[in-house]
mmCIF file of C-alpha atoms in Angstrom:
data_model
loop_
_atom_site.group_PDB
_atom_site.id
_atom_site.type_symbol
_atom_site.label_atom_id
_atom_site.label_comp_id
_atom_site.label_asym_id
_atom_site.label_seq_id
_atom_site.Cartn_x
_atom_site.Cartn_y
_atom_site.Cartn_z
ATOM 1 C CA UNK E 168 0.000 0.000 0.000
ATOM 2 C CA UNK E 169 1.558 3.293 -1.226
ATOM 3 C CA UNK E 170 0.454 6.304 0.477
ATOM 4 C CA UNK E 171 0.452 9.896 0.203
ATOM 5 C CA UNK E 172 -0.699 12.236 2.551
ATOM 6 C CA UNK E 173 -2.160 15.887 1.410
ATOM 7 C CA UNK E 174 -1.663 18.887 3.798
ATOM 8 C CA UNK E 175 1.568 18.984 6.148
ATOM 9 C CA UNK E 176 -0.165 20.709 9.117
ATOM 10 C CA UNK E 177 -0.135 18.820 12.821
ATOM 11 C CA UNK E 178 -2.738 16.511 11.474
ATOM 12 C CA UNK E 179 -1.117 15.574 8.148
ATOM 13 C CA UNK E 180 2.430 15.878 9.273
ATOM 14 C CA UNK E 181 1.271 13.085 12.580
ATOM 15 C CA UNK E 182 -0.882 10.467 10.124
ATOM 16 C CA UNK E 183 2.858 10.752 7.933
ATOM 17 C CA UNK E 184 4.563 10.029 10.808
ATOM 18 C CA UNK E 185 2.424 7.039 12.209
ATOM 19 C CA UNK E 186 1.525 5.189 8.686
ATOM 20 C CA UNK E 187 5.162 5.612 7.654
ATOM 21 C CA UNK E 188 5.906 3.909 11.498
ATOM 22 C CA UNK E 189 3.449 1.547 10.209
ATOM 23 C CA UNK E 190 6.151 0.263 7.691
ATOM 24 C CA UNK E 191 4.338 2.065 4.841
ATOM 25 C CA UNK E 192 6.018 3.930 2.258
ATOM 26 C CA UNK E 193 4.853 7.778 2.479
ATOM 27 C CA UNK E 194 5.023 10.531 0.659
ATOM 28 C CA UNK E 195 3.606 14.111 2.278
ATOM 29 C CA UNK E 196 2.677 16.783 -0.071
ATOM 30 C CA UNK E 197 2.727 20.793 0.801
ATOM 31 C CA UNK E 198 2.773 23.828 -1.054
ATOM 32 C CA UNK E 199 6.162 24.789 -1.598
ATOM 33 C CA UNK E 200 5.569 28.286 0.007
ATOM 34 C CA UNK E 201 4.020 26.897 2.846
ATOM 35 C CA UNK E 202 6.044 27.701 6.139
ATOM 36 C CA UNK E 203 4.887 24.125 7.730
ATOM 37 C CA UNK E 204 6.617 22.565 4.714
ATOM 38 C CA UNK E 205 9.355 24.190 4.688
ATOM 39 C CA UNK E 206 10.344 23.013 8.252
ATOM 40 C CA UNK E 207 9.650 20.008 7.423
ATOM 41 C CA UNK E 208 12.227 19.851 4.342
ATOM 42 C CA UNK E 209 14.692 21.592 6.212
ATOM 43 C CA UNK E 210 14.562 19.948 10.024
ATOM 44 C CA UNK E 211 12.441 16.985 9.104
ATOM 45 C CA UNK E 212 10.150 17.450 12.050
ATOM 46 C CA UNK E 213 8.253 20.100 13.398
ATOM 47 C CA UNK E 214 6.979 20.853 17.263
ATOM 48 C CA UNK E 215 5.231 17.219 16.836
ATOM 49 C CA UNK E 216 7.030 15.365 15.491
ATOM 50 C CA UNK E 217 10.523 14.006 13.774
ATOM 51 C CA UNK E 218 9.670 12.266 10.447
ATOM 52 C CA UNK E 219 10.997 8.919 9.697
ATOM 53 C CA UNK E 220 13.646 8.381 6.611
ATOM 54 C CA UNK E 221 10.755 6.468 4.932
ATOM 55 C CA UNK E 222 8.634 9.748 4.325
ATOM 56 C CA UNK E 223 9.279 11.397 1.142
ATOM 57 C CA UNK E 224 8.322 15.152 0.991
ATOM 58 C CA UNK E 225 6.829 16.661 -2.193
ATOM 59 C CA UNK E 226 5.255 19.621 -3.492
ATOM 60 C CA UNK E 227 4.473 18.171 -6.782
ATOM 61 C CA UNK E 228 0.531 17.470 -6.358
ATOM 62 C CA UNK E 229 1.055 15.011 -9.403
ATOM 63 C CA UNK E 230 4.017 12.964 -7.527
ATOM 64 C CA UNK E 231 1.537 13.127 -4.768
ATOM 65 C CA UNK E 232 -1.718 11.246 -6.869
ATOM 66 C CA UNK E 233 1.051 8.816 -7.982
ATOM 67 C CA UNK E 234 0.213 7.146 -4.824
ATOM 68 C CA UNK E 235 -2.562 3.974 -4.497
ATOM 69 C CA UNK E 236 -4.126 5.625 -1.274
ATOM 70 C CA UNK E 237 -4.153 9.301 -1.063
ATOM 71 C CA UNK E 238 -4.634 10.433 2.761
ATOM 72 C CA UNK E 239 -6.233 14.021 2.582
ATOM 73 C CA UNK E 240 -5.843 16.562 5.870
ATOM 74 C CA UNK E 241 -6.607 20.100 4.805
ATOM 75 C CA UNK E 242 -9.022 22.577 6.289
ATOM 76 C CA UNK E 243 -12.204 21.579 5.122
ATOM 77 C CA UNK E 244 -13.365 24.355 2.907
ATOM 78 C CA UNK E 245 -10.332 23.638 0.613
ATOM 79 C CA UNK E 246 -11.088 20.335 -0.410
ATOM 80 C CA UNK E 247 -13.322 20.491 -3.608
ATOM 81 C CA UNK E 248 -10.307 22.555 -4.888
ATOM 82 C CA UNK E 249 -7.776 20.251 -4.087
ATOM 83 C CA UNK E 250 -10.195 17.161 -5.062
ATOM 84 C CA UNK E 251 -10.678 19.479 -8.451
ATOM 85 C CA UNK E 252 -6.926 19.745 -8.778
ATOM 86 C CA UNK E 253 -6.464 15.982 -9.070
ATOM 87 C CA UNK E 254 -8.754 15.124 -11.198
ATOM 88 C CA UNK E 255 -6.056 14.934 -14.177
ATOM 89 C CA UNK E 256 -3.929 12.245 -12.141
ATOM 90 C CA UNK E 257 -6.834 9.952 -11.871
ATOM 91 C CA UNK E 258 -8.275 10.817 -9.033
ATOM 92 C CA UNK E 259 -11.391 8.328 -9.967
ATOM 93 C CA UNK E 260 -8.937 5.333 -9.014
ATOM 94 C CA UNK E 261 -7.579 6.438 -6.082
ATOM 95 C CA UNK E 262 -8.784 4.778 -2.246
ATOM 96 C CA UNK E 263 -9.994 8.288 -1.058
ATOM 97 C CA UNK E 264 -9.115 8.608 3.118
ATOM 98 C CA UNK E 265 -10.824 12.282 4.467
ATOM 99 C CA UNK E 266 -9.225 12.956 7.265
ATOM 100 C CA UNK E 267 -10.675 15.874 8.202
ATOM 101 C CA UNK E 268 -13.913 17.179 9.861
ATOM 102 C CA UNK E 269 -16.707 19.766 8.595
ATOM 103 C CA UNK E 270 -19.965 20.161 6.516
ATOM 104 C CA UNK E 271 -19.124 22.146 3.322
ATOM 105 C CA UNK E 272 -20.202 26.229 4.563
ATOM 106 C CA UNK E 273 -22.561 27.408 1.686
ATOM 107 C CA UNK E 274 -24.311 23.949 1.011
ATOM 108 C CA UNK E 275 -24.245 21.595 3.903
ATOM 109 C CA UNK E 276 -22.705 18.687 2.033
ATOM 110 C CA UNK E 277 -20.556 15.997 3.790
ATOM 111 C CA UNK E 278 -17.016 16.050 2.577
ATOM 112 C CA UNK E 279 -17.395 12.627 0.947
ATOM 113 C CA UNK E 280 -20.500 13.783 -0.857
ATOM 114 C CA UNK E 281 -18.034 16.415 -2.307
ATOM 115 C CA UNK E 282 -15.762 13.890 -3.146
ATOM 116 C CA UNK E 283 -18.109 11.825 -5.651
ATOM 117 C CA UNK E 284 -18.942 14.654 -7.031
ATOM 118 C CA UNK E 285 -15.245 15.794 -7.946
ATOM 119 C CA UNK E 286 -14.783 12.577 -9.184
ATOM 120 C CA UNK E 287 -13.653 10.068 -6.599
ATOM 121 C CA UNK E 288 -15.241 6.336 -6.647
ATOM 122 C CA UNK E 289 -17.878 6.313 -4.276
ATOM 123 C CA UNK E 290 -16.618 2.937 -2.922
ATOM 124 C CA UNK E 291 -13.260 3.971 -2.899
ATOM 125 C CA UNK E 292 -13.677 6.797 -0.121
ATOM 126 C CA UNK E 293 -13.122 6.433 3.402
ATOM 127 C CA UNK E 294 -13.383 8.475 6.450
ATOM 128 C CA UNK E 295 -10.948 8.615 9.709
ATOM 129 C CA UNK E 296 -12.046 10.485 12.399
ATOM 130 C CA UNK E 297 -12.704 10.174 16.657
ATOM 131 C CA UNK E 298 -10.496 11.258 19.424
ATOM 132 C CA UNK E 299 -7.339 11.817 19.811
ATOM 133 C CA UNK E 300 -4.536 14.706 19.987
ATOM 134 C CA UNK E 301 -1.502 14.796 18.456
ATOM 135 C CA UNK E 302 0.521 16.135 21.392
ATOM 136 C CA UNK E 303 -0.739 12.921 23.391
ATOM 137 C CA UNK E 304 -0.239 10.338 20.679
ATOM 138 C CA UNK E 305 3.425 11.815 20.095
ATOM 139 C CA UNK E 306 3.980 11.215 23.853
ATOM 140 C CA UNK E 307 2.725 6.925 23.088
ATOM 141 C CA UNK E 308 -0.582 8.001 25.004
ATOM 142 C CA UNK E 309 -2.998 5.646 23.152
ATOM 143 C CA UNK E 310 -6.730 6.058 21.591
ATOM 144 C CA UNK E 311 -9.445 5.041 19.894
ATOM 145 C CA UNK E 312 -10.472 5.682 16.424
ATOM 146 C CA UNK E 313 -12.888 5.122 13.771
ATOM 147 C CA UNK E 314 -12.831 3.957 10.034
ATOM 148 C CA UNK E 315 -15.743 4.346 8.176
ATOM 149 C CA UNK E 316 -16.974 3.896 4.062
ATOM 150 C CA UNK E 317 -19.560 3.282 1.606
ATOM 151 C CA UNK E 318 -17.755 -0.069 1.272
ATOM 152 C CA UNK E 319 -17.357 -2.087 4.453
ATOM 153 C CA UNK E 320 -14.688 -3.985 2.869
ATOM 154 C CA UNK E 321 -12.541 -0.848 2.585
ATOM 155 C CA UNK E 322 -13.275 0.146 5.923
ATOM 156 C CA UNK E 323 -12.021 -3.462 7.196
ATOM 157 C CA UNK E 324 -9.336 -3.342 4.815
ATOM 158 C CA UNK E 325 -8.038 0.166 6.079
ATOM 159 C CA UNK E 326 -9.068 -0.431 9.759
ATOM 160 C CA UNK E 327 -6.990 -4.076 9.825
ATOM 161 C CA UNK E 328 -4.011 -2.452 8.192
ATOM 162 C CA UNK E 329 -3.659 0.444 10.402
ATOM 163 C CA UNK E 330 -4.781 -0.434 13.464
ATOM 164 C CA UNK E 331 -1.758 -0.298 16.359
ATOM 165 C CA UNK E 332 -1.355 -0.377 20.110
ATOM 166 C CA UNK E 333 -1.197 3.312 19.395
ATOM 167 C CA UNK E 334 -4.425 3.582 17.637
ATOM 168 C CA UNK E 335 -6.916 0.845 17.585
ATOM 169 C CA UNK E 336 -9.422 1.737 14.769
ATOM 170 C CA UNK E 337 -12.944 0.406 15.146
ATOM 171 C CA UNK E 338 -15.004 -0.258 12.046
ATOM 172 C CA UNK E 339 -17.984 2.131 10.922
ATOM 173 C CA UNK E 340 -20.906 1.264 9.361
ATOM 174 C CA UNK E 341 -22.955 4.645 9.064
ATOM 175 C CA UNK E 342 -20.408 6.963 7.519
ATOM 176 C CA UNK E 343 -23.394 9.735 7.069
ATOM 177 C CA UNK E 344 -23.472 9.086 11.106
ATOM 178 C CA UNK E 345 -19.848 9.418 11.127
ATOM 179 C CA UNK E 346 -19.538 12.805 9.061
ATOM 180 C CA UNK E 347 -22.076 14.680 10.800
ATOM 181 C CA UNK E 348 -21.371 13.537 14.551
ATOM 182 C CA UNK E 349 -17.384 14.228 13.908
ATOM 183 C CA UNK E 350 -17.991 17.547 12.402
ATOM 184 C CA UNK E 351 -20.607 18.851 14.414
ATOM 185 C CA UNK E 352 -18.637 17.590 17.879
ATOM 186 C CA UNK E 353 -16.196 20.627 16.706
ATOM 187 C CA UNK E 354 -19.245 23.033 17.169
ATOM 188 C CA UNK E 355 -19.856 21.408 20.869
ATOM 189 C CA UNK E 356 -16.318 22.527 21.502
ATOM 190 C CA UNK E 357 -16.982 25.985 21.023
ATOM 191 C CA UNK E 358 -19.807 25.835 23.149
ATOM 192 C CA UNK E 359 -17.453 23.858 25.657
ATOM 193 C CA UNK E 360 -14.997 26.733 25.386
ATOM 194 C CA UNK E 361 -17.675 29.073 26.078
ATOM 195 C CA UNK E 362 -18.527 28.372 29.062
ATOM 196 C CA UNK E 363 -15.094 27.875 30.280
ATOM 197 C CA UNK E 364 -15.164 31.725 29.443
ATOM 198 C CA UNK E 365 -17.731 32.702 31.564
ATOM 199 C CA UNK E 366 -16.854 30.362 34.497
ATOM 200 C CA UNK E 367 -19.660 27.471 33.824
ATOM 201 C CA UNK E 368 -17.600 24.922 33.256
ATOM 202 C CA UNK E 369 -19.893 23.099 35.370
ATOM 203 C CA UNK E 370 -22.437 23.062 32.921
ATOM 204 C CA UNK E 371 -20.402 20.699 30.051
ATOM 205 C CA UNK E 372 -21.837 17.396 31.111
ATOM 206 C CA UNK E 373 -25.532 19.227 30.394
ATOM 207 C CA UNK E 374 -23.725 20.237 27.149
ATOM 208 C CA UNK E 375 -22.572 16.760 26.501
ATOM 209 C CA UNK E 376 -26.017 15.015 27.129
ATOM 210 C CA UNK E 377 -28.404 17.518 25.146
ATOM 211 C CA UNK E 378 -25.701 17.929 22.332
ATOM 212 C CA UNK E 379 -25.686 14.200 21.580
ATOM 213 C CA UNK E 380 -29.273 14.217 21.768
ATOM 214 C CA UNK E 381 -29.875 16.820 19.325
ATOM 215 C CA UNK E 382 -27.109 15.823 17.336
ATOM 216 C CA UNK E 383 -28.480 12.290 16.940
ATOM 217 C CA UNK E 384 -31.714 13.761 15.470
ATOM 218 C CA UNK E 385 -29.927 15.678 13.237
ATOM 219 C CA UNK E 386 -27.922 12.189 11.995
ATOM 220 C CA UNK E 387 -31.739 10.331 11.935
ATOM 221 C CA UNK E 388 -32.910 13.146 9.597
ATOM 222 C CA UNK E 389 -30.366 12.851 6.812
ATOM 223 C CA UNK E 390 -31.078 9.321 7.033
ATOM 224 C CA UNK E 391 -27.632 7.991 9.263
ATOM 225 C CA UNK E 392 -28.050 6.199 12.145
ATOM 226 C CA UNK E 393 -28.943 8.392 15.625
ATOM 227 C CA UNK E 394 -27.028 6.164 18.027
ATOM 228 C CA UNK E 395 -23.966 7.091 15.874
ATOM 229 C CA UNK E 396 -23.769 10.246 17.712
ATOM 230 C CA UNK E 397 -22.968 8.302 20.791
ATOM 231 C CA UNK E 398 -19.761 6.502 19.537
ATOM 232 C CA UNK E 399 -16.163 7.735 18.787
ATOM 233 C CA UNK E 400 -17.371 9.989 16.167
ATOM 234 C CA UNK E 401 -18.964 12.396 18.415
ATOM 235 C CA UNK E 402 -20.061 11.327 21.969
ATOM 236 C CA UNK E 403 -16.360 9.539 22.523
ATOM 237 C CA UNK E 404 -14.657 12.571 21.070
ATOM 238 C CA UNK E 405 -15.983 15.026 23.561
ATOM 239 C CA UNK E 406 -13.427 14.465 26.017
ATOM 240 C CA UNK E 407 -10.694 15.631 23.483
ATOM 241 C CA UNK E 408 -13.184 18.780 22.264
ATOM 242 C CA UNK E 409 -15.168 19.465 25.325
ATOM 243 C CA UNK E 410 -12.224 19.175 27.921
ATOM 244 C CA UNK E 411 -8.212 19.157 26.844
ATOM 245 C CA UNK E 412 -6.614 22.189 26.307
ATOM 246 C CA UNK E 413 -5.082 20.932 23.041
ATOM 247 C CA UNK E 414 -8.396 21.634 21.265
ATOM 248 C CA UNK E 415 -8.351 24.049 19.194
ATOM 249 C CA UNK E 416 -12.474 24.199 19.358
ATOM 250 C CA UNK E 417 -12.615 24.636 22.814
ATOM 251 C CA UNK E 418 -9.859 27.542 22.777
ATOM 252 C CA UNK E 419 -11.715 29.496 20.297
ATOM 253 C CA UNK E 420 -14.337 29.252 22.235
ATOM 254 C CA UNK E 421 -13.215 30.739 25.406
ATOM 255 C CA UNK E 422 -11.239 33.248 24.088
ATOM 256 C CA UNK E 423 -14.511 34.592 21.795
ATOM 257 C CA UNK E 424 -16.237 34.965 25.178
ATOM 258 C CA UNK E 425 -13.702 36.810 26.337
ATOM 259 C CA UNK E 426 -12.889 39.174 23.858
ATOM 260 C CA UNK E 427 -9.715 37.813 22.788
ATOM 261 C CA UNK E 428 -8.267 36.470 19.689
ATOM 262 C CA UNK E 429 -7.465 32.720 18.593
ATOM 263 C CA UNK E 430 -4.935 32.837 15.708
ATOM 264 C CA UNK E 431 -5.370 28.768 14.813
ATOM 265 C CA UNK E 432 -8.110 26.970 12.826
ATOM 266 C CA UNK E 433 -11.144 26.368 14.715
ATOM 267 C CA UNK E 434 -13.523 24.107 11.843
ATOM 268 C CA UNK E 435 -16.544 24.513 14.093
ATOM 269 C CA UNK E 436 -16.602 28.108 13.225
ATOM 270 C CA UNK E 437 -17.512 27.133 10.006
ATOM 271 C CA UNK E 438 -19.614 23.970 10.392
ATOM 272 C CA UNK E 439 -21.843 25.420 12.755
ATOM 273 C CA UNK E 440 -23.055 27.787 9.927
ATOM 274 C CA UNK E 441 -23.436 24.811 7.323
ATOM 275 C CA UNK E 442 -25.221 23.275 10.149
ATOM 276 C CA UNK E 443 -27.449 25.491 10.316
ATOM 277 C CA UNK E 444 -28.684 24.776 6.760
ATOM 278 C CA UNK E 445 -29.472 21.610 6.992
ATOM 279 C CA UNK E 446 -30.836 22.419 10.534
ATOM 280 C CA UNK E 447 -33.441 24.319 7.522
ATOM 281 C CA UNK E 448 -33.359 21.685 5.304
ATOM 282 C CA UNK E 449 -34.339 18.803 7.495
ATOM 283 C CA UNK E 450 -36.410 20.827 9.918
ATOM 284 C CA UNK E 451 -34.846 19.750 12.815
ATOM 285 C CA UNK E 452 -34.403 21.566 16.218
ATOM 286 C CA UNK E 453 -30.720 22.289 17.313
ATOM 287 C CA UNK E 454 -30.793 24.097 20.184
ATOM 288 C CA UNK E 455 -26.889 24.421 21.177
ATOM 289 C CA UNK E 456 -25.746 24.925 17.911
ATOM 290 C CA UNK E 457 -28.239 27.764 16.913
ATOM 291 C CA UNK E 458 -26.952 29.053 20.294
ATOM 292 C CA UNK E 459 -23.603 28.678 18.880
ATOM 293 C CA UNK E 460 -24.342 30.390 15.983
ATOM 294 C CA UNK E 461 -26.033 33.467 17.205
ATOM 295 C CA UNK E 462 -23.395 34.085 19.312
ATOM 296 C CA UNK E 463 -20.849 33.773 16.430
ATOM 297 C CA UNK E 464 -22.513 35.597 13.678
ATOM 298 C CA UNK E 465 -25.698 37.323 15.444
ATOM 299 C CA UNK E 466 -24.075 38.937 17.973
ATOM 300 C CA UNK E 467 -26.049 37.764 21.164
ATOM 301 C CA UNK E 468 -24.010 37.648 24.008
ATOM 302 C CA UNK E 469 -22.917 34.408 25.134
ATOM 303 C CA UNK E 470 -24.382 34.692 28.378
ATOM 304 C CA UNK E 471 -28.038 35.425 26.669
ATOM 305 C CA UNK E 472 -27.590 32.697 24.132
ATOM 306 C CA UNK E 473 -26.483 29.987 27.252
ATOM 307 C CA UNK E 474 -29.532 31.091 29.557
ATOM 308 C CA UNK E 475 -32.148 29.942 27.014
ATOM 309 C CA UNK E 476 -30.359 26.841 26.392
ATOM 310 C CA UNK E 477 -30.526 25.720 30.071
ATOM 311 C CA UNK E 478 -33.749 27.244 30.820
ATOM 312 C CA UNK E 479 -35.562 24.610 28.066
ATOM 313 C CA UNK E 480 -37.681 22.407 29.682
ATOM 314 C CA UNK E 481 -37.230 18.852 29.132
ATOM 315 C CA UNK E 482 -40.281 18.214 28.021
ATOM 316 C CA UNK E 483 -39.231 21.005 24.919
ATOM 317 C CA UNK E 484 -35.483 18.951 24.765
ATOM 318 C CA UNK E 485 -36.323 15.201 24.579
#
């Protein structure tokens, strides 16, 4: 199994580093005026982690797609152009891996929906996602994770191969289940973050329990599975979103509140807005994520936006 990874930030630069300590040959593509790549071709590792001699850096997109698996981490709003871009190197033959989380902004579309429709094979695309941080990983703290397809052969093909004391990958079997709960967990974070802000951090295991909940409807709607939400692709990834200070998410979050900038991607900023089209689309009620969102693009205050959440009777929640 050849393998190239696309996008040489912490997560790209980390599944490199494991898959090629996996006895895989890797290559890891960046632009060549990215300043992530070029640490990497100079030092060979970055702040997480020193690359082994088996991973071969390129910033030729076409050395990249000469691969037989082609591992894509990129922010999610860039990946119908990339996808677009390698179309010409047979992009229709490739074993697809998304390793990334979101719901594209202006549409609502799960990243492997925008896959088939650049071209890839739908039963050649796969999705990683569930917990884990790369600081902890780098420091041998293992986790779980989660494999998921349109093709439950790939997904046992990809889990099998993978799979480590490191990582144990479990197999998926409702990848619309797995899209939405991964990418809508980042949104959760925010709301996490939040209320670290404003000193409620007491408050996050009501978070937890009514964002699965309303997340599972969500999942039902578009015609996933709703106990999905309560697996690693969302429920068992709130400890790394809704808790650890390496989440990105959760940083965002409290730093909004508090009038402060957060210079690092946060995804849920931008899911929680696709969200909230299909939130339209499927006429379902999310709560904690319209919360989210009026805070983020309304302007209510946080604390206003909170108070209504919690104030919900349960007879309105469940």
């Amino acid at each position: 199994m050849k393998i190239s990874v696309l996008g040489c930030g912490r997560w790209g630069s980390f599944i490199a580093w494991y898959l090629s300590g996996r006895g895989f040959p890797v290559a890891l593509y960046g632009r060549e005026n990215s300043p992530r790549f070029a640490l990497l071709k100079s030092a060979g590792k970055n702040e997480y982690v020193t690359l082994g001699e088996n991973v071969a850096l390129t910033s030729s997109l076409e050395e990249a797609a000469a691969a037989d698996v082609l591992v894509v981490s990129v922010k999610s709003a860039g990946l119908r152009e990339l996808l677009s871009s390698l179309r010409p190197f047979g992009l229709a033959e490739k074993t697809l891996v998304l390793c990334m989380k979101g719901v594209e902004e202006n549409t609502g579309k799960r990243l492997s929906e925008i896959a088939v429709e650049e071209g890839a094979d739908r039963n050649k695309v796969a999705v990683w996602v569930g917990p884990g941080h790369i600081q902890a990983f780098a420091a041998g703290l293992p986790n779980c994770m989660l494999i998921d397809a349109y093709d439950h052969a790939l997904t046992k093909k990809l889990a099998d191969a993978w799979r480590s004391d490191l990582i144990r990958f479990y197999y998926g079997d409702d990848i619309v289940g797995s899209e939405i709960g991964a990418a809508a967990k980042n949104v959760f974070g925010i709301a996490a973050g939040m209320l670290d802000g404003m000193g409620l951090s007491s408050l996050k295991g009501a978070l937890m329990s009514r964002g699965t909940r309303e997340v599972s409807r969500l999942i039902a709607a578009m015609g996933g599975n709703g106990f999905s939400a309560y697996g690693l692709c969302h429920l068992g990834d709130y400890e790394a979103t809704v808790f650890s200070p390496f989440s990105h998410n959760r940083m965002f979050g409290e730093l909004f509140v508090k009038g402060e900038k957060y210079d690092k991607l946060a995804e849920g900023y931008y899911t929680v807005k696709a969200i909230m089209h299909l939130k339209e689309q499927y006429n379902v009620d999310l709560p904690v994520c319209e919360a989210v969102y009026s805070v983020l693009y309304s302007g209510v205050s946080a604390e206003d936006a909170i108070s209504k959440i919690f104030k919900r009777t349960l007879k309105a929640e469940f």
